[in-house]
Short mmCIF file of C-alpha atoms in Angstrom, two decimals:
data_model
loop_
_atom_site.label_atom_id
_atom_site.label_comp_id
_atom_site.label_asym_id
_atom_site.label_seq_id
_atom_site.Cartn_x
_atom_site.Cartn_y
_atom_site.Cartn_z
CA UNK A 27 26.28 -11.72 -21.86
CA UNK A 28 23.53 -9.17 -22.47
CA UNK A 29 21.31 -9.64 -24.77
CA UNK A 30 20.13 -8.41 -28.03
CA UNK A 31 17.46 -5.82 -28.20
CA UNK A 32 16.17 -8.40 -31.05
CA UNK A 33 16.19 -10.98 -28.77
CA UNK A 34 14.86 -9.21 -26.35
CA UNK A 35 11.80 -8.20 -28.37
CA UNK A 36 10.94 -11.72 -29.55
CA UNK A 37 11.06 -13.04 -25.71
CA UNK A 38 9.07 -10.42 -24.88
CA UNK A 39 6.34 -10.48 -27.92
CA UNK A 40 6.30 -14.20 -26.77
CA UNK A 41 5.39 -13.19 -23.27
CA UNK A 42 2.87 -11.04 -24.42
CA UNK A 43 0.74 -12.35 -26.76
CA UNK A 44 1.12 -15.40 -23.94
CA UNK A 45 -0.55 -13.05 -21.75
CA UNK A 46 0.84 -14.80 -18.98
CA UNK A 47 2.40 -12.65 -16.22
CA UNK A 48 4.10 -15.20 -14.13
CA UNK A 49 5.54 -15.83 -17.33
CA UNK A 50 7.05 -12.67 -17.59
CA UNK A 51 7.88 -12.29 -14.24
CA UNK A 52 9.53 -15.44 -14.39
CA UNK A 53 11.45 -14.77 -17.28
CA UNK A 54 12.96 -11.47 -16.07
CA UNK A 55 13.99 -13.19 -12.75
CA UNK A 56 15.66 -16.28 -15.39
CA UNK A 57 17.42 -13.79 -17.53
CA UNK A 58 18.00 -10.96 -14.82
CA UNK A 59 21.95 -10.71 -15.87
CA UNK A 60 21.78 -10.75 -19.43
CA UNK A 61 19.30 -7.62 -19.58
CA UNK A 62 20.26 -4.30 -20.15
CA UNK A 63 21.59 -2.57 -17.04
CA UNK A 64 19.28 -0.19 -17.68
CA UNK A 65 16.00 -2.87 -17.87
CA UNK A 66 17.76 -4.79 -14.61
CA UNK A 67 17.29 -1.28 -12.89
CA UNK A 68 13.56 -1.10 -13.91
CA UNK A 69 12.53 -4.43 -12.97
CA UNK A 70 14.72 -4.24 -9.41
CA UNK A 71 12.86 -1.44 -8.72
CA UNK A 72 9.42 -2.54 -9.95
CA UNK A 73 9.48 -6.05 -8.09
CA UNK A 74 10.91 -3.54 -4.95
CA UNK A 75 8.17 -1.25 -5.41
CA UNK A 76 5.34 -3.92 -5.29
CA UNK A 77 6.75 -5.83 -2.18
CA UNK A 78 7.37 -2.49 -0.58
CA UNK A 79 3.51 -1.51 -1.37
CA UNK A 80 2.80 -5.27 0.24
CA UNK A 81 4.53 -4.56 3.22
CA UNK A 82 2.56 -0.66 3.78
CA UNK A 83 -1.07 -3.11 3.74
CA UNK A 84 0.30 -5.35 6.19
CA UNK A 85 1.71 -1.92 8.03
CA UNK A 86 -2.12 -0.30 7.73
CA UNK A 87 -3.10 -3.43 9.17
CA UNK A 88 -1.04 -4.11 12.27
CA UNK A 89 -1.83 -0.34 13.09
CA UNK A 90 -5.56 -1.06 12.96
CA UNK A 91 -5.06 -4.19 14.91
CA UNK A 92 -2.54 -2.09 17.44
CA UNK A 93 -6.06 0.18 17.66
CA UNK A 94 -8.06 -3.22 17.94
CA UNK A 95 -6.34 -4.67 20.96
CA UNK A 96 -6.27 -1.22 22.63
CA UNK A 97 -10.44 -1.34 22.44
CA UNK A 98 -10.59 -5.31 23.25
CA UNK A 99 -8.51 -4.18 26.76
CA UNK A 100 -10.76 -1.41 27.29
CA UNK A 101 -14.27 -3.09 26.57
CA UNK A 102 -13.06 -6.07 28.71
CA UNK A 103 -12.37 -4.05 31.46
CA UNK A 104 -15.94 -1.80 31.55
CA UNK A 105 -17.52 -5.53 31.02
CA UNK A 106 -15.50 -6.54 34.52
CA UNK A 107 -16.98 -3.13 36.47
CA UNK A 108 -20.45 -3.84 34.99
CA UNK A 109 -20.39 -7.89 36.05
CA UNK A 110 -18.82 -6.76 39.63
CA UNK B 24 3.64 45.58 -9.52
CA UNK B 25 5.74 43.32 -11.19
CA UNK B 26 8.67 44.00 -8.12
CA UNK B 27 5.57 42.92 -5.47
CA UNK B 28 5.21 39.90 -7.37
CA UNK B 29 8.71 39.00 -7.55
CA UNK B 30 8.79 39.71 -3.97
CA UNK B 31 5.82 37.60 -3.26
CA UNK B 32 7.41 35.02 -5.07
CA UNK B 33 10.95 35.35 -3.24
CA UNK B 34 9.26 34.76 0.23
CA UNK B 35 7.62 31.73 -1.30
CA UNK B 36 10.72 30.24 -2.44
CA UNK B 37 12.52 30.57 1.16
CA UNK B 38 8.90 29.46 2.95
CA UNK B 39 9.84 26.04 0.89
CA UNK B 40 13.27 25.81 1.13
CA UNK B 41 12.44 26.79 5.01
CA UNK B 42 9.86 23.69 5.12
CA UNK B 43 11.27 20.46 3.19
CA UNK B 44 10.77 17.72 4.64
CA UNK B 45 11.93 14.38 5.14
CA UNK B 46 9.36 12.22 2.78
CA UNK B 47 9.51 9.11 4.85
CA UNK B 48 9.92 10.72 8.93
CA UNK B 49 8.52 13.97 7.94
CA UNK B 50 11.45 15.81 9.86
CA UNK B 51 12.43 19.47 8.10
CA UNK B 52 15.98 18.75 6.64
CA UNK B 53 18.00 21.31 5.58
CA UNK B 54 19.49 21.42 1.95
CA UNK B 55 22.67 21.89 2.27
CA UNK B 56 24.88 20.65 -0.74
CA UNK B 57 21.37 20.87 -2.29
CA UNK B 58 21.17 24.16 -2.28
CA UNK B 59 22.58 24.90 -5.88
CA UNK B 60 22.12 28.07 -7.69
CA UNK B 61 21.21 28.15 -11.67
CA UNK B 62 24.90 28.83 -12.52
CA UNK B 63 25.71 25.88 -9.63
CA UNK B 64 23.37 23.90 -11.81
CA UNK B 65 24.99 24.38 -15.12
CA UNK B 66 28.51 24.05 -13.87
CA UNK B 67 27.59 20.71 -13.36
CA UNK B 68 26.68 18.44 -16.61
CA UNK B 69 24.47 15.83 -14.72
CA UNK B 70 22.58 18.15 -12.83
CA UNK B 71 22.32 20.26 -15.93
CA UNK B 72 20.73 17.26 -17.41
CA UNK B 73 18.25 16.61 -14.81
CA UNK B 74 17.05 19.90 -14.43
CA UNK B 75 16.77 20.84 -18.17
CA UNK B 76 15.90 17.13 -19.55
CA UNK B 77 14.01 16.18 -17.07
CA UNK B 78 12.70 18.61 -14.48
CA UNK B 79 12.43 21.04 -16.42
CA UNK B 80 10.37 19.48 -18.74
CA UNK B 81 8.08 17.48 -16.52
CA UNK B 82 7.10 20.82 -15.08
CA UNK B 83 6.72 22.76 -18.07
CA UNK B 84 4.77 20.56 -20.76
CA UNK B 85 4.82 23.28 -23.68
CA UNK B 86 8.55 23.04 -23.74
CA UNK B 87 8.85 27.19 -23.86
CA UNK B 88 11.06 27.45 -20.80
CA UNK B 89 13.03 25.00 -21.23
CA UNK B 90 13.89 26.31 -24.27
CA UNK B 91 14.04 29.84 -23.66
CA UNK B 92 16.19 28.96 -20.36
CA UNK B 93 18.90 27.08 -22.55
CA UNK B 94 18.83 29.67 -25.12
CA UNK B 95 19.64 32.36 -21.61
CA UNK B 96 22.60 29.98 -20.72
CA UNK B 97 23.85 29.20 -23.98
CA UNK B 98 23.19 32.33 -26.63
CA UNK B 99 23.26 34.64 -23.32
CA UNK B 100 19.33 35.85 -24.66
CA UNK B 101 17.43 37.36 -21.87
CA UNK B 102 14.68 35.83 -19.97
CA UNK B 103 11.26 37.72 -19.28
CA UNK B 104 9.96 38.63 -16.06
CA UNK B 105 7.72 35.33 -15.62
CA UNK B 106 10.61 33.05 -17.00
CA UNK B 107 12.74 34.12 -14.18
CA UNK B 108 9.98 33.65 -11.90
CA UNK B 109 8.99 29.96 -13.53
CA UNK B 110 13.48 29.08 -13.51
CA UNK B 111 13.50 30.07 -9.83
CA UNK B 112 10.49 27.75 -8.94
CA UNK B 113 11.80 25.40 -10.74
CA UNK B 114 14.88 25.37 -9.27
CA UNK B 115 14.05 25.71 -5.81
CA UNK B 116 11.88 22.25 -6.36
CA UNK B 117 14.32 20.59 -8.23
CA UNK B 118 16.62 21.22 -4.79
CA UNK B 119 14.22 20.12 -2.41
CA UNK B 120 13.22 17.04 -4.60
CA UNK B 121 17.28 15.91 -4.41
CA UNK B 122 17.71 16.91 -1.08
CA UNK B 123 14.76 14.58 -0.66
CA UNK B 124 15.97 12.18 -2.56
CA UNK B 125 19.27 11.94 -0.47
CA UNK B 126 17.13 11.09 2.46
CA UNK B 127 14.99 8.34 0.74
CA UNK B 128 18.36 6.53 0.17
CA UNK B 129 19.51 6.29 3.46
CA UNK B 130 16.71 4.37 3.81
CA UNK B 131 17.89 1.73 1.73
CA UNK B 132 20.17 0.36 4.03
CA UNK B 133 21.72 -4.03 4.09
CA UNK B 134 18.93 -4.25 6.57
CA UNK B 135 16.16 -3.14 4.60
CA UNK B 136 17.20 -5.28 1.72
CA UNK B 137 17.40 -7.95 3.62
CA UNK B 138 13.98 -7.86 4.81
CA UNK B 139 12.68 -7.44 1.80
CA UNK B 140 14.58 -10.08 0.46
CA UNK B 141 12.85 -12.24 3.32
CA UNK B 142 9.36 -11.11 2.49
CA UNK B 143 9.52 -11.30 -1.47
CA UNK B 144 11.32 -14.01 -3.23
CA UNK B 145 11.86 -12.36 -6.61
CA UNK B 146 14.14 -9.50 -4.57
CA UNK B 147 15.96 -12.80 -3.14
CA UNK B 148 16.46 -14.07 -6.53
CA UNK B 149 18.13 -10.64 -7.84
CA UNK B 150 19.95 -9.97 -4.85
CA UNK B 151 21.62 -13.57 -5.07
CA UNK B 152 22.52 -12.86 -9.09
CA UNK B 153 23.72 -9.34 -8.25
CA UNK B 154 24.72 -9.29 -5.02
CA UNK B 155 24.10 -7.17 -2.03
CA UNK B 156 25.80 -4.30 -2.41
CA UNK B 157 25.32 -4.23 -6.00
CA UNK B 158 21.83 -4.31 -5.77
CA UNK B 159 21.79 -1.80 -3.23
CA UNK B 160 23.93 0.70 -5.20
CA UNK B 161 20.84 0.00 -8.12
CA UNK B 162 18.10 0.84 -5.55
CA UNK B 163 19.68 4.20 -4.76
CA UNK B 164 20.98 5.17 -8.16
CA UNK B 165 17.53 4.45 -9.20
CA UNK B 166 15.76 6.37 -6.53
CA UNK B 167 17.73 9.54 -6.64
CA UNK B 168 16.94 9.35 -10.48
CA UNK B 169 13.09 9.12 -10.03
CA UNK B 170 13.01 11.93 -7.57
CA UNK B 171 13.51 14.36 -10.72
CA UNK B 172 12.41 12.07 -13.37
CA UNK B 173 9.29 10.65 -12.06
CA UNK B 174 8.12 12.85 -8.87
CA UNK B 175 4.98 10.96 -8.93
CA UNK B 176 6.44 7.93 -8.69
CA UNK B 177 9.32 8.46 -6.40
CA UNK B 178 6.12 10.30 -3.92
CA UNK B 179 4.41 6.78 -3.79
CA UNK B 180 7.24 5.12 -2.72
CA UNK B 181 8.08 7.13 -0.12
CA UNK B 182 4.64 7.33 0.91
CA UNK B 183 4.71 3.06 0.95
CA UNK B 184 7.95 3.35 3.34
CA UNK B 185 6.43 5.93 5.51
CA UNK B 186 3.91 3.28 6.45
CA UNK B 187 6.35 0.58 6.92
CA UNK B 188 9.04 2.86 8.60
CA UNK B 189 5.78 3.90 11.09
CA UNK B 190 5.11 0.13 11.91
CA UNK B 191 8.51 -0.81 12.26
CA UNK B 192 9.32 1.91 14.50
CA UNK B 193 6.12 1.02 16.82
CA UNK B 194 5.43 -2.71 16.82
CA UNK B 195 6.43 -5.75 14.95
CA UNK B 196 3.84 -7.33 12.84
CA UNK B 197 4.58 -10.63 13.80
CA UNK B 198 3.87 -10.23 17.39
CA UNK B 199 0.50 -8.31 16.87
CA UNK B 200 -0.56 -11.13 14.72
CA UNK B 201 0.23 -13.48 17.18
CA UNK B 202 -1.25 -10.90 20.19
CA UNK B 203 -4.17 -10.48 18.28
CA UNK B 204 -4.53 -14.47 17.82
CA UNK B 205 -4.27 -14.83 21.35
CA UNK B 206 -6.67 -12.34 22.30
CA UNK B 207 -9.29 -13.35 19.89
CA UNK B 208 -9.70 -17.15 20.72
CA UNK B 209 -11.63 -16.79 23.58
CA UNK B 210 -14.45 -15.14 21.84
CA UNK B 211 -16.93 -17.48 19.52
CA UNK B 212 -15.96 -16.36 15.77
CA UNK B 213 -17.11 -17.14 12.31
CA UNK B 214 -15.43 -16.42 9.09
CA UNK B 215 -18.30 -14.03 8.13
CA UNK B 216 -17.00 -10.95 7.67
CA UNK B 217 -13.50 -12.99 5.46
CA UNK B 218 -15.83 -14.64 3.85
CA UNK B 219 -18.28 -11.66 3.12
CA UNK B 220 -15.55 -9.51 1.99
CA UNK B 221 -13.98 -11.87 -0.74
CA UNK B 222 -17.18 -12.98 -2.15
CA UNK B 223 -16.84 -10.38 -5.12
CA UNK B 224 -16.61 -11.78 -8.50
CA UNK B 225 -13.80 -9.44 -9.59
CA UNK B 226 -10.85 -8.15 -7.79
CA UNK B 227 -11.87 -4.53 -7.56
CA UNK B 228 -15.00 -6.02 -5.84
CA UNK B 229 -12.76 -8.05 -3.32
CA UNK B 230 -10.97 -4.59 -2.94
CA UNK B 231 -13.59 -2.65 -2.53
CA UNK B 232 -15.27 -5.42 0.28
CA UNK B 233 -12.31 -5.32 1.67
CA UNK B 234 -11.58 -1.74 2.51
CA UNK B 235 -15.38 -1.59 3.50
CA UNK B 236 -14.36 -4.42 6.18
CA UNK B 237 -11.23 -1.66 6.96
CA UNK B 238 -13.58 1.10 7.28
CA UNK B 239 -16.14 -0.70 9.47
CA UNK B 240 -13.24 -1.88 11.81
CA UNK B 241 -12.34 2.03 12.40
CA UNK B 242 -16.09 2.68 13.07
CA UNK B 243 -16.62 -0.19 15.44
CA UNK B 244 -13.45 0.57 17.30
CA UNK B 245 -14.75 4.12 17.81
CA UNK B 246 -18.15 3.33 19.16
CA UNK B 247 -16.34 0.74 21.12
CA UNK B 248 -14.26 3.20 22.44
CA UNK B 249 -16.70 6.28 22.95
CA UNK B 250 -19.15 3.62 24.60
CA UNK B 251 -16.41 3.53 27.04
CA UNK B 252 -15.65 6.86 27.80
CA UNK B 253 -19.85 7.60 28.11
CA UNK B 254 -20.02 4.83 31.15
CA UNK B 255 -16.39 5.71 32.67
CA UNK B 256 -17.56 9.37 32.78
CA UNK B 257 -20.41 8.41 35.10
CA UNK B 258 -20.72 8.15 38.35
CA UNK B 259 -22.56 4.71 38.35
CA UNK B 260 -22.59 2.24 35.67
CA UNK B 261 -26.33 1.09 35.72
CA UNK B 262 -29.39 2.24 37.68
CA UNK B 263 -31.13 -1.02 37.77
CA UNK B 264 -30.66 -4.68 37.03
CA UNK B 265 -32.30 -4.33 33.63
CA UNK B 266 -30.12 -1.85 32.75
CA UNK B 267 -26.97 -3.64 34.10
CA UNK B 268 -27.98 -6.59 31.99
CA UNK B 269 -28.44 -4.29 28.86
CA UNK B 270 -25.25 -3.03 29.07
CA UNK B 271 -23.25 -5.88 29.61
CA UNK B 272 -25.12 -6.94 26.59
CA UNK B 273 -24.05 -4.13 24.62
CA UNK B 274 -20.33 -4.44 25.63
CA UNK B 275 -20.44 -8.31 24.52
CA UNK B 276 -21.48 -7.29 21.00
CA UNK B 277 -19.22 -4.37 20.95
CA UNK B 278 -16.32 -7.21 21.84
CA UNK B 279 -17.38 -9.66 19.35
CA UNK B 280 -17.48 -6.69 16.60
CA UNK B 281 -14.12 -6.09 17.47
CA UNK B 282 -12.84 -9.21 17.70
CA UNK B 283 -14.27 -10.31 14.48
CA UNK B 284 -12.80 -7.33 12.91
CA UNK B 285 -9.71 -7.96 14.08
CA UNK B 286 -10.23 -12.22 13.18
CA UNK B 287 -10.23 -10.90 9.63
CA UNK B 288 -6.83 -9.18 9.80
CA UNK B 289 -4.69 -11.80 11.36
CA UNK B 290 -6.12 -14.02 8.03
CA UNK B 291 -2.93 -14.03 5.49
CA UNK B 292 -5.35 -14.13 2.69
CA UNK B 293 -6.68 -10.62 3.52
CA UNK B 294 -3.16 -9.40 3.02
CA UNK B 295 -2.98 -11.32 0.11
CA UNK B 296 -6.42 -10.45 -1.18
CA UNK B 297 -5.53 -6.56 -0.70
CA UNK B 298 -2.50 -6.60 -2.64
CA UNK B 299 -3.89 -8.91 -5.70
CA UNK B 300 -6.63 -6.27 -5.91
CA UNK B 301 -5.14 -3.78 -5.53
CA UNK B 302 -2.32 -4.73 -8.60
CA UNK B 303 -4.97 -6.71 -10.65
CA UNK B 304 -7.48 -4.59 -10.20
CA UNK B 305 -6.11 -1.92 -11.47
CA UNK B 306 -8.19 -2.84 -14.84
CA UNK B 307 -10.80 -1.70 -13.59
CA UNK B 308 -9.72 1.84 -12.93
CA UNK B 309 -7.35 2.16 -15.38
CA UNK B 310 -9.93 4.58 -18.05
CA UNK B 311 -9.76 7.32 -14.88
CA UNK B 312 -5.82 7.21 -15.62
CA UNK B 313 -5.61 7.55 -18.83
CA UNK B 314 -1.83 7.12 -19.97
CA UNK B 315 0.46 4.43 -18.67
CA UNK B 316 0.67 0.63 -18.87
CA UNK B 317 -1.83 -0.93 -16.44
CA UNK B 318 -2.75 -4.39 -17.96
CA UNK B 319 -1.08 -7.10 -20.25
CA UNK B 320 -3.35 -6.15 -22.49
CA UNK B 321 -2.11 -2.28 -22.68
CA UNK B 322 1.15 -4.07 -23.32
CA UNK B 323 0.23 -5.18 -25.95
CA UNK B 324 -1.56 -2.54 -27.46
CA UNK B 325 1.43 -0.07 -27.28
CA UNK B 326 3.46 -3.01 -28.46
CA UNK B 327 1.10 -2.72 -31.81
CA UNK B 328 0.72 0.79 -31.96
CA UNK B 329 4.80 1.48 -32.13
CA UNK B 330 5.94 -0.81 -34.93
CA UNK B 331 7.38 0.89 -37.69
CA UNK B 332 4.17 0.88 -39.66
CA UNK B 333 2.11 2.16 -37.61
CA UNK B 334 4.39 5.07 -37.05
CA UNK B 335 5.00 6.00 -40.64
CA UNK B 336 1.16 5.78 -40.88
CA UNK B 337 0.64 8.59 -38.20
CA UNK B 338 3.44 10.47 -40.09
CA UNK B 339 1.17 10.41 -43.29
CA UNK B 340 -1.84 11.66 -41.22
CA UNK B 341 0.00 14.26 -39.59
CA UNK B 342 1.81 14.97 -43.23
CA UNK B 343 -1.48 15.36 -44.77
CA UNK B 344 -3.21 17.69 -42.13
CA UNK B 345 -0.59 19.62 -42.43
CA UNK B 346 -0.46 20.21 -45.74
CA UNK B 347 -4.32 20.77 -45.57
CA UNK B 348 -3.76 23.60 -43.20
CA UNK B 349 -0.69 24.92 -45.44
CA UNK B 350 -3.48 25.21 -48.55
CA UNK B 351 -6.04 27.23 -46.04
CA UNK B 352 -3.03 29.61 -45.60
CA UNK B 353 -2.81 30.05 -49.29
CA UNK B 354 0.46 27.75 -49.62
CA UNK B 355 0.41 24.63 -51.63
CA UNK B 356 -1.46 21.77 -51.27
CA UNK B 357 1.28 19.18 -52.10
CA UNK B 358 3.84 18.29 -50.12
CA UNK B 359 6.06 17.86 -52.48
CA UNK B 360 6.43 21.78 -52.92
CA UNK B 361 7.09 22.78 -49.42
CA UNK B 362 9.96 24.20 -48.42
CA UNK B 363 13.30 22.24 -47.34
CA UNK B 364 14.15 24.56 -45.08
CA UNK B 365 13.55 28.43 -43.83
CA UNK B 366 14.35 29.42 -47.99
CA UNK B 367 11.35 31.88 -47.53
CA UNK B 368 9.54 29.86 -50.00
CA UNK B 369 5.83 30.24 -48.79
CA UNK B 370 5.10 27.66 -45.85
CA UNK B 371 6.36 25.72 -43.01
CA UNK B 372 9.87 23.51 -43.50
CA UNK B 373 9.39 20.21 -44.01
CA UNK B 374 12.21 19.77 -41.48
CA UNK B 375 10.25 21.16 -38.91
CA UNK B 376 7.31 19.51 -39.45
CA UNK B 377 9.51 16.33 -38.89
CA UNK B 378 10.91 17.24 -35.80
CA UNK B 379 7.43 18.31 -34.49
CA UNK B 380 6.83 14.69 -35.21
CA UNK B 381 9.57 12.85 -33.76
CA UNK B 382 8.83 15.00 -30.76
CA UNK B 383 5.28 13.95 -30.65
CA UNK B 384 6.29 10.51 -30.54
CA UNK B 385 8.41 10.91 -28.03
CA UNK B 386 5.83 12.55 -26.08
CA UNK B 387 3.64 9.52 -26.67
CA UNK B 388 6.30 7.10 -25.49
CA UNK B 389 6.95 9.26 -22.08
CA UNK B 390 2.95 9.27 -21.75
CA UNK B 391 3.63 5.24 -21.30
CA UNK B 392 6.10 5.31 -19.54
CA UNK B 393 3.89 7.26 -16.68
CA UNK B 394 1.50 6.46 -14.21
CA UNK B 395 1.30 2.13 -14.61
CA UNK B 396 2.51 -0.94 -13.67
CA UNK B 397 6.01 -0.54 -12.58
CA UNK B 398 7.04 -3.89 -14.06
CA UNK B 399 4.47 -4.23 -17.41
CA UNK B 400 6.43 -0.64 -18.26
CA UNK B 401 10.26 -2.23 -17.58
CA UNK B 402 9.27 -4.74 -20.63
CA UNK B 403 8.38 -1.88 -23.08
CA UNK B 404 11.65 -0.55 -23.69
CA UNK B 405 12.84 -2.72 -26.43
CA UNK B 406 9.43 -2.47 -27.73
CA UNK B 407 9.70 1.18 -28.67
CA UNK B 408 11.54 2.86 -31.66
CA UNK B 409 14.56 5.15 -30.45
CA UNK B 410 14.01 8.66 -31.72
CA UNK B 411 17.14 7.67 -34.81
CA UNK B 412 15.07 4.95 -35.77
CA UNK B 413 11.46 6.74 -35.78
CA UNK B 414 13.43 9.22 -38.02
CA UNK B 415 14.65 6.87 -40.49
CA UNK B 416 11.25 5.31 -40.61
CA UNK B 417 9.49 8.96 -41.67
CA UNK B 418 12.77 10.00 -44.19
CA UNK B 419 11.32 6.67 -45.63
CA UNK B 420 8.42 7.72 -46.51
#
C-alpha cells in the first residue's frame, strides 16, 4: 500500500535531521513499493544515474589503460632494439 | 530586413533538423514521427503539455511566450514577428530533443539492466521488487520525460552512457584490468602515486589528486610515446656506448612511469575514490551552482524554508513591499484598501499580487528541483507545499 504523504514526511524529517545517507538510501530501497509511483520513478532513476556515472570512471579508465598498454608494448620494444 | 531574418532563421532551423544527432553514438538520425508541426503539437494533449509546460517554459524564463503562444492557439491573438521566430526555435528543439530521446531508450535494453543490476546492488534490489520489465518501462518513461523537462539532466546521462557504450563497444574492463595486472608485475612498483593521490584530507582534495594522477598518466604516455617515434625515426639508435646506456636508461623510467600509472588504475579504490569524490564532494563546489540540492544539509534547509510558516512569512514581505511601492505610485498604503479585482479602483488586484506569489514559489521549488543530487531531490517532494496548499496558507493570512 502506498503511503501517506504524512507519513512520508515524518520518515523523511527523521532521515534528515539523522543526517545519515545510508539511512536514506536504505530506507527508499526498504519501502521502494509503498512510495508514490511518481517518487519510485525518481529514486530508480537517481540510484541508475549514479551507477551509470560509476560505470563512465571505470570506462575513462580502461580507455587510459587501453592507451597505457599500447605505450608499455611500444617502450618495451625500442628497449629490445637499444639492448640488441 | 525583418524577411532576411526570418530567412536566416529558416536555414537555421533545417541546418538542425539536418544535424541531430544520436546523443550516445553520435550518428545523425532523422526525425521522422518527430517531426511535428505547432498545430501537430496541439492536436496532441501530451505533447501540448510538454512543449507549453515544460519546454516552453524552461526556454523562456519570463513566461511571455508561453503565454502569448497559448493566447495565439486558444483566443486566435496574433503573434509578433520575434514570437514566431522564438515558437519555431522552440519547436524545432523540442523535436530534436524527443527524437533524441527515442534513441536514448533503446538503449535501455534487459541487457543493460542487467548489468547494471550486477554492478550496483540498490538497482538489484528495485528490479527484484518491481520486476524487469517493469522497471524497464520506468527507465524509459522517465527518460523520454527528462529530455523536455530537464535537458540538462537528460544531456549528462547520455553523456555517462556515451562513455560506457564507447568501452563496451572496444574492450571489456575486466580483461584490461587483468591485462594490465599482468603486464605490470614484472616491473618493481610502489603504491606512491595511490597513496599520494588519496592523501587529501577532504574528498574534493582526493578528487582533485586524483584527476592530477589522470592527467599525468596522459602526459607520461605521450612523452612515452613521442620518445618513441624520435628514436624509430632515426637511422641509428645511439652513437656511442654512453649514449646507448643513456637511453636505455631513459626508456626504463619512461616504463616504470607508465607502469606505475597504470598500477594506480587497476586499484578498485581509485574507482571507488573517484566516484565518492566526485558525489561527496560536491560540497565543496556546490556555492558555483547555486540552486539545487547538493548536500544533506541543503535538504534540510529547503525542508525549513517551505513549511507553512515560513511561506506565509515571505507572503507578508512580499505583501508589504508591495504595498510600499503602491503608496510611491500615489495609491494607498494599506492593504486593506486595494482593489479585489480589476474594479479600476487605483492599484494593483490583490488577486494578482497572489498569483505573482504562488508563482514565485513555484519558481523557487523548480530552482530545487535543478541542477543536484539526483536522489537528495527524489526525497523533497513530500516536503514541499502543492501550489492549493501554498494558496490556502496566504488566503490565511
Amino acid at each position: 500500500m502506498t503511503m501517506s504523504n504524512e507519513e512520508l514526511r515524518e520518515h523523511i524529517d527523521r532521515l534528515i535531521d539523522k543526517g545519515d545517507r545510508a539511512a536514506m538510501e536504505k530506507f527508499a530501497l526498504d519501502n521502494f513499493t509503498e512510495l508514490p509511483e511518481s517518487m519510485q520513478k525518481d529514486v530508480l532513476l537517481a540510484f541508475y544515474e549514479e551507477a551509470l556515472e560509476k560505470e563512465a570512471d571505470k570506462s575513462t579508465i580502461v580507455k587510459l589503460q587501453v592507451q597505457g598498454l599500447d605505450a608499455l608494448g611500444k617502450l618495451e620494444a625500442i628497449k629490445a632494439d637499444l639492448e640488441s | 530586413m525583418d524577411r532576411a531574418f526570418r530567412r536566416q532563421d529558416e536555414a537555421r532551423a533545417t541546418r538542425q533538423r539536418e544535424t541531430v544527432r544520436n546523443p550516445v553514438t553520435d550518428e545523425v538520425i532523422a526525425l521522422g514521427a518527430h517531426d511535428l508541426t505547432i498545430a501537430d503539437i496541439f492536436k496532441n494533449d501530451q505533447a501540448q503539455d510538454l512543449f507549453v509546460n515544460y519546454f516552453l517554459r524552461g526556454m523562456d524564463t519570463s513566461g511571455g511566450l508561453s503565454k502569448a503562444v497559448i493566447a495565439a492557439q486558444f483566443n486566435a491573438q496574433p503573434l509578433t514577428e520575434d514570437q514566431h521566430l522564438g515558437l519555431e526555435r522552440a519547436r524545432t528543439q523540442f523535436n530534436a530533443r524527443r527524437a533524441q530521446a527515442e534513441q536514448m531508450r533503446k538503449h535501455f535494453s534487459d541487457a543493460d539492466l542487467g548489468e547494471m543490476a550486477e554492478r550496483d546492488e540498490r538497482i538489484q534490489v528495485i528490479t527484484g521488487k518491481k520486476g524487469p520489465a517493469f522497471t524497464l518501462d520506468f527507465l524509459k518513461g522517465h527518460i523520454a520525460d527528462l529530455a523536455i523537462k530537464n535537458p540538462d539532466r537528460f544531456d549528462e546521462i547520455a553523456n555517462s552512457l556515451k562513455t560506457v557504450h564507447s568501452v563496451r563497444k572496444g574492450e571489456k574492463a575486466a580483461r584490461v584490468d587483468k591485462l594490465v595486472d599482468s603486464r605490470i608485475k614484472q616491473y618493481k612498483l610502489t603504491d606512491d602515486t595511490y597513496l599520494a593521490a588519496t592523501s587529501g584530507d577532504s574528498t574534493e582534495e582526493i578528487r582533485k589528486a586524483l584527476q592530477g594522477a589522470v592527467a599525468s598518466k596522459l602526459t607520461g604516455f605521450k612523452a612515452a610515446l613521442s620518445f618513441i617515434f624520435k628514436r624509430r625515426g632515426a637511422n641509428k639508435l645511439y652513437e656511442s656506448f654512453q649514449e646507448q646506456k643513456a637511453l636505455i636508461d631513459e626508456c626504463n623510467q619512461c616504463l616504470l612511469d607508465v607502469a606505475n600509472v597504470l598500477r594506480v588504475t587497476i586499484s578498485e579504490q581509485t574507482v571507488g575514490a573517484l566516484h565518492d569524490a566526485a558525489v561527496n564532494g560536491k560540497d565543496a563546489i556546490e556555492e558555483k551552482r547555486g540552486s539545487g540540492i547538493q548536500s544533506i544539509r541543503q535538504l534540510r534547509e529547503a525542508r525549513d524554508a517551505n513549511t507553512t510558516a515560513k511561506i506565509i512569512e515571505r507572503y507578508k514581505t512580499a505583501r508589504d513591499t508591495h504595498v510600499k511601492n503602491n503608496r510611491s505610485y500615489g495609491g494607498s498604503n494599506k492593504w486593506d484598501d486595494l482593489p479585489n479585482n480589476n474594479s479600476g479602483k487605483l492599484g494593483y488586484p490583490i488577486a494578482l499580487v497572489r498569483d505573482a506569489f504562488v508563482a514565485a514559489e513555484t519558481n523557487r521549488q523548480d530552482a530545487l528541483r535543478r541542477d543536484g543530487d539526483s536522489f537528495l531531490i527524489s526525497l523533497l517532494e513530500p516536503l514541499l507545499l502543492k501550489q492549493d496548499e501554498i494558496r490556502t496558507a496566504i488566503d490565511s493570512v
